[in-house]
Coordinates of C-alpha atoms in Angstrom, one line a residue:
X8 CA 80.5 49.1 95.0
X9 CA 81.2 50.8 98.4
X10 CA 83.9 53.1 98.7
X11 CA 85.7 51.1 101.0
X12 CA 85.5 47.6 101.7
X13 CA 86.4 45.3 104.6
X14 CA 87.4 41.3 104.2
X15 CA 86.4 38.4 106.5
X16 CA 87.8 39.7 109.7
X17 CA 89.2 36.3 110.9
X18 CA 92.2 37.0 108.7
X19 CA 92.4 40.5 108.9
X20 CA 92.5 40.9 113.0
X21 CA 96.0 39.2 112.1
X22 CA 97.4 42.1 110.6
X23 CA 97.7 43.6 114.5
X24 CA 98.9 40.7 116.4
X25 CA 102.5 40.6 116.5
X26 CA 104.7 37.9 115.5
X27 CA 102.2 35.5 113.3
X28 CA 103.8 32.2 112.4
X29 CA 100.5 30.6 111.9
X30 CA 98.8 30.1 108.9
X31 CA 95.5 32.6 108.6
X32 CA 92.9 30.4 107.7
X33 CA 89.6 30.7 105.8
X34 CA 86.6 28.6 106.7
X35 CA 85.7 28.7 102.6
X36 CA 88.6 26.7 102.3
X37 CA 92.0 29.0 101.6
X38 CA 95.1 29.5 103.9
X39 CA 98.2 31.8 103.1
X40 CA 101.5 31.3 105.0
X41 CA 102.6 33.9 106.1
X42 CA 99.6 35.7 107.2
X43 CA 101.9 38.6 107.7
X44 CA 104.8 40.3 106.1
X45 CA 106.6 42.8 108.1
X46 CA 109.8 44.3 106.7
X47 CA 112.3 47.4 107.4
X48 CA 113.3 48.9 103.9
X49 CA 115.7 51.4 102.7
X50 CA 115.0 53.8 100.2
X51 CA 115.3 52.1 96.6
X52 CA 115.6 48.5 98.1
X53 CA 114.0 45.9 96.1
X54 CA 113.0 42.6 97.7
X55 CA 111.0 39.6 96.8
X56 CA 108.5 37.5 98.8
X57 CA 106.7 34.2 98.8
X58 CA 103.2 33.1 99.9
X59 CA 102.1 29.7 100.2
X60 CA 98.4 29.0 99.1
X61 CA 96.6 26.3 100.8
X62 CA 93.2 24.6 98.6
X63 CA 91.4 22.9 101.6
X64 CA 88.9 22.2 99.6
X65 CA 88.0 19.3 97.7
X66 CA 87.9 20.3 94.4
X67 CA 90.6 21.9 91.9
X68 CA 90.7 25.7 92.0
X69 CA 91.8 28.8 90.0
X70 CA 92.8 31.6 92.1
X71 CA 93.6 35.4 90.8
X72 CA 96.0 37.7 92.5
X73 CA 95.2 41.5 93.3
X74 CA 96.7 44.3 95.9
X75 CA 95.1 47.5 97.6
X76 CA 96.5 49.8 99.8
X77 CA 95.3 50.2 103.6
X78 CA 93.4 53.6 103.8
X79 CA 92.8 53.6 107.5
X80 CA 91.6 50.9 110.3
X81 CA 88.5 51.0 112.3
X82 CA 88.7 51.5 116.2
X83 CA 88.4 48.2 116.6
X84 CA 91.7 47.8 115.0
X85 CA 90.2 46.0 111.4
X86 CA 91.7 47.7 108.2
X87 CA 90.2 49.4 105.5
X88 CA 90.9 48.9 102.5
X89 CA 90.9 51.2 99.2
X90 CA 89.4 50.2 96.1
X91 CA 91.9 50.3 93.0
X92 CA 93.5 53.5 91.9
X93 CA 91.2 54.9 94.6
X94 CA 92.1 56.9 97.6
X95 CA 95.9 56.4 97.7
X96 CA 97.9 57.5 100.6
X97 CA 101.5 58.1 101.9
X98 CA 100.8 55.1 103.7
X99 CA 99.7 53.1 101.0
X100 CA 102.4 50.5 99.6
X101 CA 100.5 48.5 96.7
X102 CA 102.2 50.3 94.3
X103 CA 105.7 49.2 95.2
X104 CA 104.2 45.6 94.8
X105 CA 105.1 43.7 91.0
X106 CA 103.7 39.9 90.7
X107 CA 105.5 37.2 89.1
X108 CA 102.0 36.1 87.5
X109 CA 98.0 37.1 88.8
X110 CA 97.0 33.7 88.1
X111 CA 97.1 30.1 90.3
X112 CA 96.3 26.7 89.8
X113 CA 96.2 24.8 92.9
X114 CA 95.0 20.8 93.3
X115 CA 91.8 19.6 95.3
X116 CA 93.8 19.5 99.3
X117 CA 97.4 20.8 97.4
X118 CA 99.1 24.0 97.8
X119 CA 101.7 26.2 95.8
X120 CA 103.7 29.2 95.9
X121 CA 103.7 32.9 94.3
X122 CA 106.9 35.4 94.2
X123 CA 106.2 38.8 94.5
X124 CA 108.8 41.9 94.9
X125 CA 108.4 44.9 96.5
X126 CA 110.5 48.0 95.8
X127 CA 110.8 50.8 97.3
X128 CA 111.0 54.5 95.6
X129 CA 113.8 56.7 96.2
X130 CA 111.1 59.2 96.9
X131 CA 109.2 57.2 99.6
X132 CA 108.3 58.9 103.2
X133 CA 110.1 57.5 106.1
X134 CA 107.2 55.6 108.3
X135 CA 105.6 52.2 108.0
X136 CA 103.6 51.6 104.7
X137 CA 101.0 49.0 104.3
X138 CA 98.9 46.8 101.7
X139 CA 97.3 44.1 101.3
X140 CA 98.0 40.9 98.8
X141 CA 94.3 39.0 98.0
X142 CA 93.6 35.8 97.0
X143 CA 90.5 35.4 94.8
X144 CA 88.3 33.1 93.0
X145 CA 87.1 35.7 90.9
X146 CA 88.9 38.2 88.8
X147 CA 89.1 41.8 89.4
X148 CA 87.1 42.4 85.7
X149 CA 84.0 40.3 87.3
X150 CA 84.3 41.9 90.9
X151 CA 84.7 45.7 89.6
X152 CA 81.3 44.4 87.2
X153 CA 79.2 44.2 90.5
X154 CA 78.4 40.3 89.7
X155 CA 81.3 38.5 91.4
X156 CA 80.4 35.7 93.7
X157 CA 83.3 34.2 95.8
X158 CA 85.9 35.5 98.5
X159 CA 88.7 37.0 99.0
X160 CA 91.7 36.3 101.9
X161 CA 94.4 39.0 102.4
X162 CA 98.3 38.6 103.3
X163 CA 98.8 41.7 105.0
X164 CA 102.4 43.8 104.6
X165 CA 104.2 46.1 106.9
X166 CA 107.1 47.7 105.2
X167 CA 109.2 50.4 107.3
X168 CA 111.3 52.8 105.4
X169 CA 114.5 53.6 107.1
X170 CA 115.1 56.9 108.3
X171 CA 113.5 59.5 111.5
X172 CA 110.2 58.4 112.0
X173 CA 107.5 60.1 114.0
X174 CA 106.6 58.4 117.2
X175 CA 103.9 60.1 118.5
X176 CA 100.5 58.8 120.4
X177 CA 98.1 59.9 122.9
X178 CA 95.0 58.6 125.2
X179 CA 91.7 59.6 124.0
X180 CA 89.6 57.9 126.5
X181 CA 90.1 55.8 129.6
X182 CA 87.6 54.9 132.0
X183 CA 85.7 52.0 133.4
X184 CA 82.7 50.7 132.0
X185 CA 80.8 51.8 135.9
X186 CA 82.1 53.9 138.8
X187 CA 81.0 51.5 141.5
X188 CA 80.9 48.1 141.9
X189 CA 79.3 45.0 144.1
X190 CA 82.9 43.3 143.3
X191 CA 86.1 44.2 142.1
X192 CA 85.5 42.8 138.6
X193 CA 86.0 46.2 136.3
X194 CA 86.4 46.7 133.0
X195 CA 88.6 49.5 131.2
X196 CA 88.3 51.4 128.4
X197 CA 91.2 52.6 126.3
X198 CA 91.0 54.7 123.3
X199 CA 94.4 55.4 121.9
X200 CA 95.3 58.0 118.8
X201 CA 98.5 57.3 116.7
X202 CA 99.7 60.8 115.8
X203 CA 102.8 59.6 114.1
X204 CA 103.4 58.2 111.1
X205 CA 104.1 54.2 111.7
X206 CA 102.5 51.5 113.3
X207 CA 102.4 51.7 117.1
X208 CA 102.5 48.9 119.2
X209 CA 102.0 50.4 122.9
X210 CA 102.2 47.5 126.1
X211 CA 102.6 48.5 129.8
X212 CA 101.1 47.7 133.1
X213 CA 98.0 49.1 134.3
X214 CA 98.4 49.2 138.0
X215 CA 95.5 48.8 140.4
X216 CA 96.4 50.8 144.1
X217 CA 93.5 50.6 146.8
X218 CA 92.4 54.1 149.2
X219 CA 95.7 53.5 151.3
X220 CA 98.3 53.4 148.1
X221 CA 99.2 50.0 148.5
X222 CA 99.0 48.5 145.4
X223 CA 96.5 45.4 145.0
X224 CA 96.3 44.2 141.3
X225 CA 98.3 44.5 138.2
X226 CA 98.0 44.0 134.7
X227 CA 99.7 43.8 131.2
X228 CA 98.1 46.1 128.6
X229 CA 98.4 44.8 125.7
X230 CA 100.3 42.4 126.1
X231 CA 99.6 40.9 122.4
X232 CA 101.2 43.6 120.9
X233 CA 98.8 44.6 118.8
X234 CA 99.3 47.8 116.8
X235 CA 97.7 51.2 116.0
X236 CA 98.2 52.7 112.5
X237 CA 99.4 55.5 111.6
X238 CA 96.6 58.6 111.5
X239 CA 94.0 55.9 113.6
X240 CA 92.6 55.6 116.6
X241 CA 92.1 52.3 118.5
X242 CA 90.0 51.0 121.1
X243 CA 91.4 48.2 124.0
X244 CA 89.5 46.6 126.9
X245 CA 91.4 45.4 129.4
X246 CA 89.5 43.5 132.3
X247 CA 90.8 43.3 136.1
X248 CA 89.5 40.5 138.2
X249 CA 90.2 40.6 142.2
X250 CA 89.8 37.3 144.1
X251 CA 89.7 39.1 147.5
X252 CA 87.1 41.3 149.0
X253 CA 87.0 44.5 148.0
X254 CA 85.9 48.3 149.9
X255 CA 86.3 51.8 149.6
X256 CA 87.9 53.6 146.5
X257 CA 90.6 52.2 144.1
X258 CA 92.9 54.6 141.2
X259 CA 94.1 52.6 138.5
X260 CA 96.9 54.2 136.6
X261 CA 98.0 52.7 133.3
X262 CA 101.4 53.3 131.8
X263 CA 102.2 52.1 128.7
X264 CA 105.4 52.7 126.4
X265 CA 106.0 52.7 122.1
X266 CA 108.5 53.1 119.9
X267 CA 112.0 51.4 119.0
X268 CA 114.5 50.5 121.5
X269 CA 116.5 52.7 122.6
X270 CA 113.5 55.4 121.9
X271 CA 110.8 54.1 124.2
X272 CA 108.2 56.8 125.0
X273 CA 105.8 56.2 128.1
X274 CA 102.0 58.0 128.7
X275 CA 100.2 57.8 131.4
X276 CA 97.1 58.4 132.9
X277 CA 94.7 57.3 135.9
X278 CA 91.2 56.6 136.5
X279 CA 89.4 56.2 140.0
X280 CA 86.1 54.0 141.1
X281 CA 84.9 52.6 144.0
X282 CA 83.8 49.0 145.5
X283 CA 81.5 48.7 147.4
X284 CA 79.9 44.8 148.5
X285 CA 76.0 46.0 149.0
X286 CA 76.1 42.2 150.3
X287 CA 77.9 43.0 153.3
X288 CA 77.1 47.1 153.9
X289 CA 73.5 46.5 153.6
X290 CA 73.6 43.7 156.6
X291 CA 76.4 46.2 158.6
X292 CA 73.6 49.9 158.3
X293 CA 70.6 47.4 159.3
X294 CA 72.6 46.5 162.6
X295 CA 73.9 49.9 163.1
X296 CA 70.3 51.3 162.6
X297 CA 68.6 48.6 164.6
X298 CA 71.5 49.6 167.5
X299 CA 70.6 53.2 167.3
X300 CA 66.4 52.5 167.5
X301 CA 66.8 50.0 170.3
X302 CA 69.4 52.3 172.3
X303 CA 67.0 55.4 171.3
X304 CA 64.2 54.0 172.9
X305 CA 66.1 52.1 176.0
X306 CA 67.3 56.0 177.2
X307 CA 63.6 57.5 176.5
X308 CA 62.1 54.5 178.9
X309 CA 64.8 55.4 181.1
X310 CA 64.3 59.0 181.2
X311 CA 60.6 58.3 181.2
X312 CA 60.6 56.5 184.2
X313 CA 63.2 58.9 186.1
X314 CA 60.9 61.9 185.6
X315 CA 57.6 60.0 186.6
X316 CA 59.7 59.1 190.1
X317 CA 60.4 62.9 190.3
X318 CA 56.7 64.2 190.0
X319 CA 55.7 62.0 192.8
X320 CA 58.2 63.1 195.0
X321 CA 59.1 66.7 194.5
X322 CA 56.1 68.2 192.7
X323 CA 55.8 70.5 189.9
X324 CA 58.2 73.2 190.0
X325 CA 61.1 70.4 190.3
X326 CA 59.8 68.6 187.8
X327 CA 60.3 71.6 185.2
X328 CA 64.3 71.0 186.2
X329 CA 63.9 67.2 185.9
X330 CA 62.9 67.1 182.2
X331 CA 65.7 69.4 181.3
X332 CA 67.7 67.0 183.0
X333 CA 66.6 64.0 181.4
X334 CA 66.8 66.1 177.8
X335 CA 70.5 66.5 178.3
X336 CA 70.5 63.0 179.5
X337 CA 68.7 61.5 176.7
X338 CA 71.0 63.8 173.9
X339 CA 74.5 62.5 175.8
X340 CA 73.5 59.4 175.5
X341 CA 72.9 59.2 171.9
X342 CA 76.0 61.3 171.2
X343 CA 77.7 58.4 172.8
X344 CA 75.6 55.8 170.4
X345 CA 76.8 57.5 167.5
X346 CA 80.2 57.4 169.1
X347 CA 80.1 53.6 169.2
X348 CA 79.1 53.5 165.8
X349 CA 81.6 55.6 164.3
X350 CA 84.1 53.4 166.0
X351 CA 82.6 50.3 164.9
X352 CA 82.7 51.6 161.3
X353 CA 86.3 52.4 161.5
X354 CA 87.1 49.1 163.2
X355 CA 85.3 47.6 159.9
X356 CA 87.2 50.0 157.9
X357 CA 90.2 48.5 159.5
X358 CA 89.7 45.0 159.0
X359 CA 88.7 45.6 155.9
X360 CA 91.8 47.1 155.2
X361 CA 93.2 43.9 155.2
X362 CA 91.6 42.3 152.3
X363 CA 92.0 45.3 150.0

Protein backbone atom coordinates (compact mmCIF):
# COMPACT_ATOMS: atom_id res chain seq x y z
CA UNK A 1 0.00 0.00 0.00
CA UNK A 2 1.26 3.50 -1.01
CA UNK A 3 2.54 5.72 1.58
CA UNK A 4 -0.13 8.13 1.16
CA UNK A 5 -3.31 7.82 -0.39
CA UNK A 6 -5.89 10.21 -1.92
CA UNK A 7 -9.99 9.42 -1.98
CA UNK A 8 -12.46 10.19 -4.86
CA UNK A 9 -11.77 13.81 -5.26
CA UNK A 10 -15.51 14.75 -5.75
CA UNK A 11 -15.81 14.69 -1.97
CA UNK A 12 -12.58 15.74 -1.04
CA UNK A 13 -12.43 19.21 -3.17
CA UNK A 14 -15.25 19.98 -0.40
CA UNK A 15 -12.94 20.09 2.34
CA UNK A 16 -11.77 23.80 0.73
CA UNK A 17 -15.00 25.35 -0.17
CA UNK A 18 -16.28 27.24 2.56
CA UNK A 19 -19.55 27.00 4.09
CA UNK A 20 -20.87 23.37 2.74
CA UNK A 21 -24.48 22.75 3.68
CA UNK A 22 -24.87 20.20 0.96
CA UNK A 23 -24.65 16.77 1.21
CA UNK A 24 -21.09 15.37 -0.53
CA UNK A 25 -22.22 12.73 -2.68
CA UNK A 26 -20.72 9.49 -4.06
CA UNK A 27 -21.69 8.16 -7.45
CA UNK A 28 -21.07 4.43 -5.83
CA UNK A 29 -24.02 5.28 -3.89
CA UNK A 30 -23.02 6.96 -0.26
CA UNK A 31 -23.66 10.61 1.01
CA UNK A 32 -22.56 12.00 4.49
CA UNK A 33 -24.24 15.24 5.78
CA UNK A 34 -22.30 17.28 6.72
CA UNK A 35 -19.60 17.05 4.22
CA UNK A 36 -17.64 19.31 6.60
CA UNK A 37 -17.03 19.89 10.17
CA UNK A 38 -15.37 23.04 11.16
CA UNK A 39 -15.09 23.92 14.81
CA UNK A 40 -13.01 26.44 17.20
CA UNK A 41 -11.83 24.53 20.36
CA UNK A 42 -10.32 25.25 23.58
CA UNK A 43 -7.75 23.41 25.06
CA UNK A 44 -9.27 20.20 26.90
CA UNK A 45 -12.90 20.82 25.35
CA UNK A 46 -14.66 17.78 24.52
CA UNK A 47 -17.48 17.81 21.93
CA UNK A 48 -19.49 15.31 20.11
CA UNK A 49 -20.67 15.18 16.45
CA UNK A 50 -23.18 13.55 14.18
CA UNK A 51 -23.02 12.38 10.55
CA UNK A 52 -25.80 11.20 8.60
CA UNK A 53 -25.15 8.18 6.16
CA UNK A 54 -27.10 8.04 3.07
CA UNK A 55 -27.39 4.13 1.19
CA UNK A 56 -28.53 5.27 -2.33
CA UNK A 57 -28.21 2.12 -3.33
CA UNK A 58 -30.54 -0.52 -3.72
CA UNK A 59 -29.44 -3.13 -1.68
CA UNK A 60 -28.88 -3.36 2.32
CA UNK A 61 -25.33 -2.37 3.31
CA UNK A 62 -22.68 -2.76 6.11
CA UNK A 63 -20.55 0.16 6.43
CA UNK A 64 -17.22 0.39 8.88
CA UNK A 65 -15.93 3.52 10.32
CA UNK A 66 -12.12 4.65 10.29
CA UNK A 67 -10.11 8.16 10.80
CA UNK A 68 -6.64 9.43 9.42
CA UNK A 69 -5.02 12.54 9.88
CA UNK A 70 -4.40 15.06 6.91
CA UNK A 71 -0.55 14.99 6.21
CA UNK A 72 -0.46 17.76 3.57
CA UNK A 73 -2.64 18.84 0.35
CA UNK A 74 -1.54 18.83 -3.17
CA UNK A 75 -1.31 22.27 -5.10
CA UNK A 76 -4.28 21.73 -6.46
CA UNK A 77 -5.75 22.05 -3.05
CA UNK A 78 -6.80 17.86 -2.64
CA UNK A 79 -5.58 16.46 0.76
CA UNK A 80 -3.43 13.79 1.57
CA UNK A 81 -4.02 11.59 3.66
CA UNK A 82 -1.78 9.39 6.26
CA UNK A 83 -2.05 5.84 6.54
CA UNK A 84 -2.69 4.68 10.29
CA UNK A 85 -0.25 5.31 13.01
CA UNK A 86 1.80 6.57 10.07
CA UNK A 87 3.24 10.01 9.62
CA UNK A 88 1.44 11.97 12.38
CA UNK A 89 1.71 15.61 12.60
CA UNK A 90 0.96 18.66 14.76
CA UNK A 91 -1.72 19.17 12.39
CA UNK A 92 -3.08 15.92 12.53
CA UNK A 93 -6.43 15.52 14.72
CA UNK A 94 -7.53 11.75 14.34
CA UNK A 95 -6.32 11.10 17.53
CA UNK A 96 -8.62 13.43 19.50
CA UNK A 97 -11.52 11.45 17.57
CA UNK A 98 -13.42 8.45 19.92
CA UNK A 99 -16.45 6.54 18.01
CA UNK A 100 -19.56 5.61 19.61
CA UNK A 101 -19.31 2.18 17.43
CA UNK A 102 -17.01 1.37 13.91
CA UNK A 103 -19.81 -0.54 12.58
CA UNK A 104 -23.39 0.54 10.48
CA UNK A 105 -26.25 -1.00 9.18
CA UNK A 106 -28.08 0.99 6.84
CA UNK A 107 -31.40 -0.13 4.61
CA UNK A 108 -31.56 -0.47 0.67
CA UNK A 109 -32.50 3.89 -0.09
CA UNK A 110 -32.39 4.53 4.15
CA UNK A 111 -30.06 6.39 6.12
CA UNK A 112 -28.81 6.57 9.83
CA UNK A 113 -26.68 8.43 12.12
CA UNK A 114 -23.19 7.92 14.04
CA UNK A 115 -21.92 10.07 17.28
CA UNK A 116 -18.47 10.72 17.50
CA UNK A 117 -16.59 13.13 20.12
CA UNK A 118 -13.64 14.98 19.69
CA UNK A 119 -11.45 16.12 22.52
CA UNK A 120 -8.94 18.17 22.66
CA UNK A 121 -5.54 17.65 24.77
CA UNK A 122 -4.42 20.12 27.25
CA UNK A 123 -1.17 19.87 25.35
CA UNK A 124 -2.45 20.67 21.80
CA UNK A 125 -0.71 23.54 19.57
CA UNK A 126 -2.76 26.57 18.94
CA UNK A 127 -3.58 26.42 14.91
CA UNK A 128 -6.20 24.50 12.91
CA UNK A 129 -5.98 20.65 13.04
CA UNK A 130 -7.47 18.43 10.59
CA UNK A 131 -8.76 14.66 9.81
CA UNK A 132 -10.68 12.87 8.15
CA UNK A 133 -13.84 10.43 9.20
CA UNK A 134 -14.34 7.48 6.29
CA UNK A 135 -17.00 5.53 5.46
CA UNK A 136 -16.29 2.01 4.16
CA UNK A 137 -17.59 -1.13 2.86
CA UNK A 138 -14.62 -2.90 3.79
CA UNK A 139 -12.86 -3.15 7.04
CA UNK A 140 -9.57 -1.71 7.81
CA UNK A 141 -8.23 -5.67 8.60
CA UNK A 142 -9.13 -6.50 4.68
CA UNK A 143 -7.87 -3.00 3.27
CA UNK A 144 -4.38 -2.95 5.38
CA UNK A 145 -4.32 -7.01 3.77
CA UNK A 146 -3.91 -5.43 0.22
CA UNK A 147 -7.26 -7.43 -1.07
CA UNK A 148 -9.98 -4.91 -0.21
CA UNK A 149 -12.39 -4.17 -2.98
CA UNK A 150 -14.85 -1.19 -2.33
CA UNK A 151 -14.71 2.71 -1.49
CA UNK A 152 -14.29 4.89 0.81
CA UNK A 153 -16.06 8.67 1.26
CA UNK A 154 -14.48 11.07 3.88
CA UNK A 155 -16.24 13.78 6.29
CA UNK A 156 -13.54 16.13 6.49
CA UNK A 157 -12.91 18.20 10.07
CA UNK A 158 -11.41 21.51 10.80
CA UNK A 159 -10.86 21.97 14.46
CA UNK A 160 -9.14 25.39 15.60
CA UNK A 161 -7.55 25.51 18.93
CA UNK A 162 -7.97 28.73 20.72
CA UNK A 163 -5.12 30.84 21.35
CA UNK A 164 -2.32 33.22 19.03
CA UNK A 165 -2.18 31.59 15.87
CA UNK A 166 0.32 32.24 13.05
CA UNK A 167 -1.11 34.01 10.10
CA UNK A 168 1.39 34.05 7.75
CA UNK A 169 1.25 33.58 3.64
CA UNK A 170 3.07 34.61 0.67
CA UNK A 171 2.83 34.55 -3.39
CA UNK A 172 4.97 32.14 -5.02
CA UNK A 173 4.01 32.65 -8.53
CA UNK A 174 1.80 34.98 -10.42
CA UNK A 175 1.67 35.50 -14.01
CA UNK A 176 -0.40 34.95 -17.02
CA UNK A 177 -0.52 31.96 -18.94
CA UNK A 178 1.06 34.43 -22.32
CA UNK A 179 2.48 38.00 -22.43
CA UNK A 180 0.48 39.00 -25.45
CA UNK A 181 -2.71 38.58 -26.68
CA UNK A 182 -5.09 38.79 -30.01
CA UNK A 183 -7.90 39.66 -27.23
CA UNK A 184 -8.11 40.56 -23.82
CA UNK A 185 -9.15 37.03 -22.60
CA UNK A 186 -5.99 36.19 -20.07
CA UNK A 187 -5.56 33.79 -17.69
CA UNK A 188 -3.67 34.12 -14.28
CA UNK A 189 -1.72 32.07 -12.35
CA UNK A 190 -1.53 32.11 -8.59
CA UNK A 191 0.64 30.03 -6.43
CA UNK A 192 0.21 30.88 -2.86
CA UNK A 193 2.42 29.32 0.29
CA UNK A 194 0.72 29.19 3.82
CA UNK A 195 3.57 29.76 6.19
CA UNK A 196 1.51 29.75 9.23
CA UNK A 197 0.04 27.31 11.08
CA UNK A 198 -3.95 27.24 10.21
CA UNK A 199 -6.01 27.13 7.28
CA UNK A 200 -5.95 30.24 5.13
CA UNK A 201 -8.65 31.38 3.28
CA UNK A 202 -7.16 34.49 1.12
CA UNK A 203 -10.11 36.58 -1.30
CA UNK A 204 -9.43 40.01 -2.83
CA UNK A 205 -9.78 41.81 -6.14
CA UNK A 206 -7.43 41.48 -8.85
CA UNK A 207 -7.60 44.69 -10.56
CA UNK A 208 -7.04 45.17 -14.26
CA UNK A 209 -5.62 49.04 -15.15
CA UNK A 210 -4.84 49.71 -18.96
CA UNK A 211 -1.36 51.92 -20.25
CA UNK A 212 -3.04 55.26 -19.08
CA UNK A 213 -3.92 53.96 -15.29
CA UNK A 214 -7.52 53.98 -15.68
CA UNK A 215 -8.76 50.96 -14.45
CA UNK A 216 -10.75 48.69 -17.03
CA UNK A 217 -11.63 45.30 -15.39
CA UNK A 218 -11.92 43.81 -12.04
CA UNK A 219 -12.23 40.60 -10.38
CA UNK A 220 -12.83 38.67 -7.13
CA UNK A 221 -10.06 36.15 -6.28
CA UNK A 222 -11.31 33.62 -4.70
CA UNK A 223 -14.22 34.47 -4.12
CA UNK A 224 -15.27 30.68 -2.93
CA UNK A 225 -13.24 30.97 -0.14
CA UNK A 226 -11.40 28.11 -0.58
CA UNK A 227 -8.46 27.44 1.82
CA UNK A 228 -4.68 26.82 1.96
CA UNK A 229 -3.32 24.50 4.76
CA UNK A 230 -1.07 25.00 6.92
CA UNK A 231 2.73 24.14 5.67
CA UNK A 232 1.09 23.91 1.66
CA UNK A 233 1.16 25.58 -1.23
CA UNK A 234 -1.84 26.10 -3.49
CA UNK A 235 -2.41 26.83 -7.03
CA UNK A 236 -5.63 29.34 -8.32
CA UNK A 237 -6.55 30.42 -11.87
CA UNK A 238 -8.45 33.19 -12.13
CA UNK A 239 -9.64 34.15 -15.72
CA UNK A 240 -10.42 37.90 -17.00
CA UNK A 241 -12.65 38.36 -19.93
CA UNK A 242 -12.97 41.97 -21.67
CA UNK A 243 -15.97 42.63 -23.91
CA UNK A 244 -14.37 45.73 -25.44
CA UNK A 245 -11.47 46.09 -27.77
CA UNK A 246 -8.40 45.97 -26.35
CA UNK A 247 -4.49 47.77 -27.24
CA UNK A 248 -1.37 48.48 -25.88
CA UNK A 249 -0.12 47.24 -22.43
CA UNK A 250 -2.29 46.38 -19.24
CA UNK A 251 -0.72 45.77 -15.19
CA UNK A 252 -2.97 43.72 -13.27
CA UNK A 253 -2.37 43.91 -9.59
CA UNK A 254 -4.02 41.48 -7.27
CA UNK A 255 -4.61 42.13 -3.60
CA UNK A 256 -5.89 39.75 -1.55
CA UNK A 257 -6.36 39.66 2.38
CA UNK A 258 -6.42 36.45 5.27
CA UNK A 259 -6.83 36.02 8.65
CA UNK A 260 -9.63 36.74 11.46
CA UNK A 261 -11.40 39.86 11.70
CA UNK A 262 -10.08 42.32 13.24
CA UNK A 263 -6.45 40.83 12.07
CA UNK A 264 -6.86 40.99 8.29
CA UNK A 265 -3.46 40.87 6.51
CA UNK A 266 -3.24 42.05 2.77
CA UNK A 267 -0.32 40.97 -0.08
CA UNK A 268 0.08 42.24 -3.12
CA UNK A 269 1.63 41.97 -6.24
CA UNK A 270 1.35 42.95 -10.10
CA UNK A 271 1.89 41.39 -13.31
CA UNK A 272 2.02 43.31 -16.83
CA UNK A 273 1.03 41.98 -20.61
CA UNK A 274 0.11 43.42 -23.54
CA UNK A 275 -3.01 43.25 -26.25
CA UNK A 276 -2.53 43.47 -29.18
CA UNK A 277 -5.66 42.71 -32.05
CA UNK A 278 -3.21 41.35 -35.06
CA UNK A 279 -6.83 41.61 -36.82
CA UNK A 280 -6.80 45.24 -36.86
CA UNK A 281 -2.72 46.14 -36.74
CA UNK A 282 -2.00 43.97 -39.49
CA UNK A 283 -4.74 45.82 -41.91
CA UNK A 284 -3.48 49.51 -40.24
CA UNK A 285 1.03 48.62 -41.20
CA UNK A 286 -0.32 47.26 -44.78
CA UNK A 287 -2.00 50.90 -45.33
CA UNK A 288 0.72 52.69 -43.66
CA UNK A 289 3.28 50.77 -45.86
CA UNK A 290 1.25 50.92 -49.05
CA UNK A 291 1.10 54.99 -48.14
CA UNK A 292 4.81 55.22 -47.73
CA UNK A 293 5.60 52.97 -51.35
CA UNK A 294 3.01 54.93 -53.32
CA UNK A 295 4.26 58.49 -51.81
CA UNK A 296 7.94 57.12 -52.28
CA UNK A 297 7.60 56.64 -55.73
CA UNK A 298 5.02 59.76 -56.47
CA UNK A 299 8.24 62.22 -55.23
CA UNK A 300 10.91 60.04 -57.30
CA UNK A 301 8.56 60.54 -60.59
CA UNK A 302 8.39 63.99 -59.51
CA UNK A 303 11.92 64.58 -59.05
CA UNK A 304 12.59 62.47 -62.10
CA UNK A 305 10.78 64.62 -64.29
CA UNK A 306 12.06 68.05 -62.65
CA UNK A 307 15.73 67.08 -63.40
CA UNK A 308 15.07 65.75 -67.03
CA UNK A 309 13.35 69.58 -67.63
CA UNK A 310 16.64 70.92 -66.19
CA UNK A 311 19.10 69.06 -68.50
CA UNK A 312 17.38 70.36 -71.49
CA UNK A 313 17.45 73.77 -70.49
CA UNK A 314 20.53 74.58 -68.54
CA UNK A 315 23.04 71.84 -69.42
CA UNK A 316 25.33 69.93 -67.53
CA UNK A 317 27.04 71.86 -64.93
CA UNK A 318 23.40 73.03 -63.60
CA UNK A 319 22.26 69.81 -63.68
CA UNK A 320 25.03 68.64 -61.02
CA UNK A 321 23.06 71.46 -58.68
CA UNK A 322 19.56 70.17 -59.82
CA UNK A 323 20.03 66.53 -58.52
CA UNK A 324 21.24 67.80 -55.21
CA UNK A 325 18.20 69.71 -55.21
CA UNK A 326 15.81 67.08 -55.99
CA UNK A 327 17.88 64.71 -53.23
CA UNK A 328 16.89 67.19 -50.58
CA UNK A 329 13.59 67.35 -52.11
CA UNK A 330 12.87 63.76 -52.35
CA UNK A 331 14.32 63.20 -48.36
CA UNK A 332 11.83 66.33 -47.09
CA UNK A 333 9.27 64.82 -48.45
CA UNK A 334 9.44 61.51 -46.99
CA UNK A 335 10.33 63.08 -43.61
CA UNK A 336 7.00 64.57 -43.97
CA UNK A 337 5.39 60.97 -44.98
CA UNK A 338 6.71 59.61 -41.88
CA UNK A 339 5.31 62.62 -40.14
CA UNK A 340 1.79 61.75 -41.36
CA UNK A 341 2.18 58.42 -40.21
CA UNK A 342 3.36 58.98 -36.87
CA UNK A 343 0.37 61.21 -36.44
CA UNK A 344 -1.97 58.87 -37.80
CA UNK A 345 -0.67 56.28 -35.37
CA UNK A 346 -1.17 58.52 -32.46
CA UNK A 347 -4.66 59.47 -33.73
CA UNK A 348 -5.31 55.58 -33.63
CA UNK A 349 -3.63 55.42 -30.34
CA UNK A 350 -6.11 57.95 -29.32
CA UNK A 351 -9.22 56.47 -30.39
CA UNK A 352 -8.19 53.61 -29.26
CA UNK A 353 -7.85 54.90 -26.03
CA UNK A 354 -11.32 55.04 -25.78
CA UNK A 355 -12.18 51.37 -25.82
CA UNK A 356 -9.41 50.34 -23.39
Amino acid sequence: MSRFFNLWFLFLVFFFSHGLTVQAQSSVGISLHPATIEETMNLGQSKKFTITVNNLSDQDQSYYLYKRDIVGASDSGVPIFAEENIDRTEFGASLWVVFETVTIDIPAHGNTSFSFTITVPNDASTGTHFAGIFVSRQSQKLQQSGVAVGYDVANIISIRVAGEVEEKATIRHFSTDNYIYDTPEVTFNIKIENNGNTLLRPTGPLIINNMFGKQVGMVIFNSSLAGIFPGSTREFEVNWVKEDLGLGSYEAIISFSFGEDGYKQTISSSVTFLVLPMNIIIPVLSFLLMLLIVTYFIIKNYTDRELALHTAIIGNRRLVRSRHSGSWIALFSLAITFLIIIIFMVLLLVVFAKWL
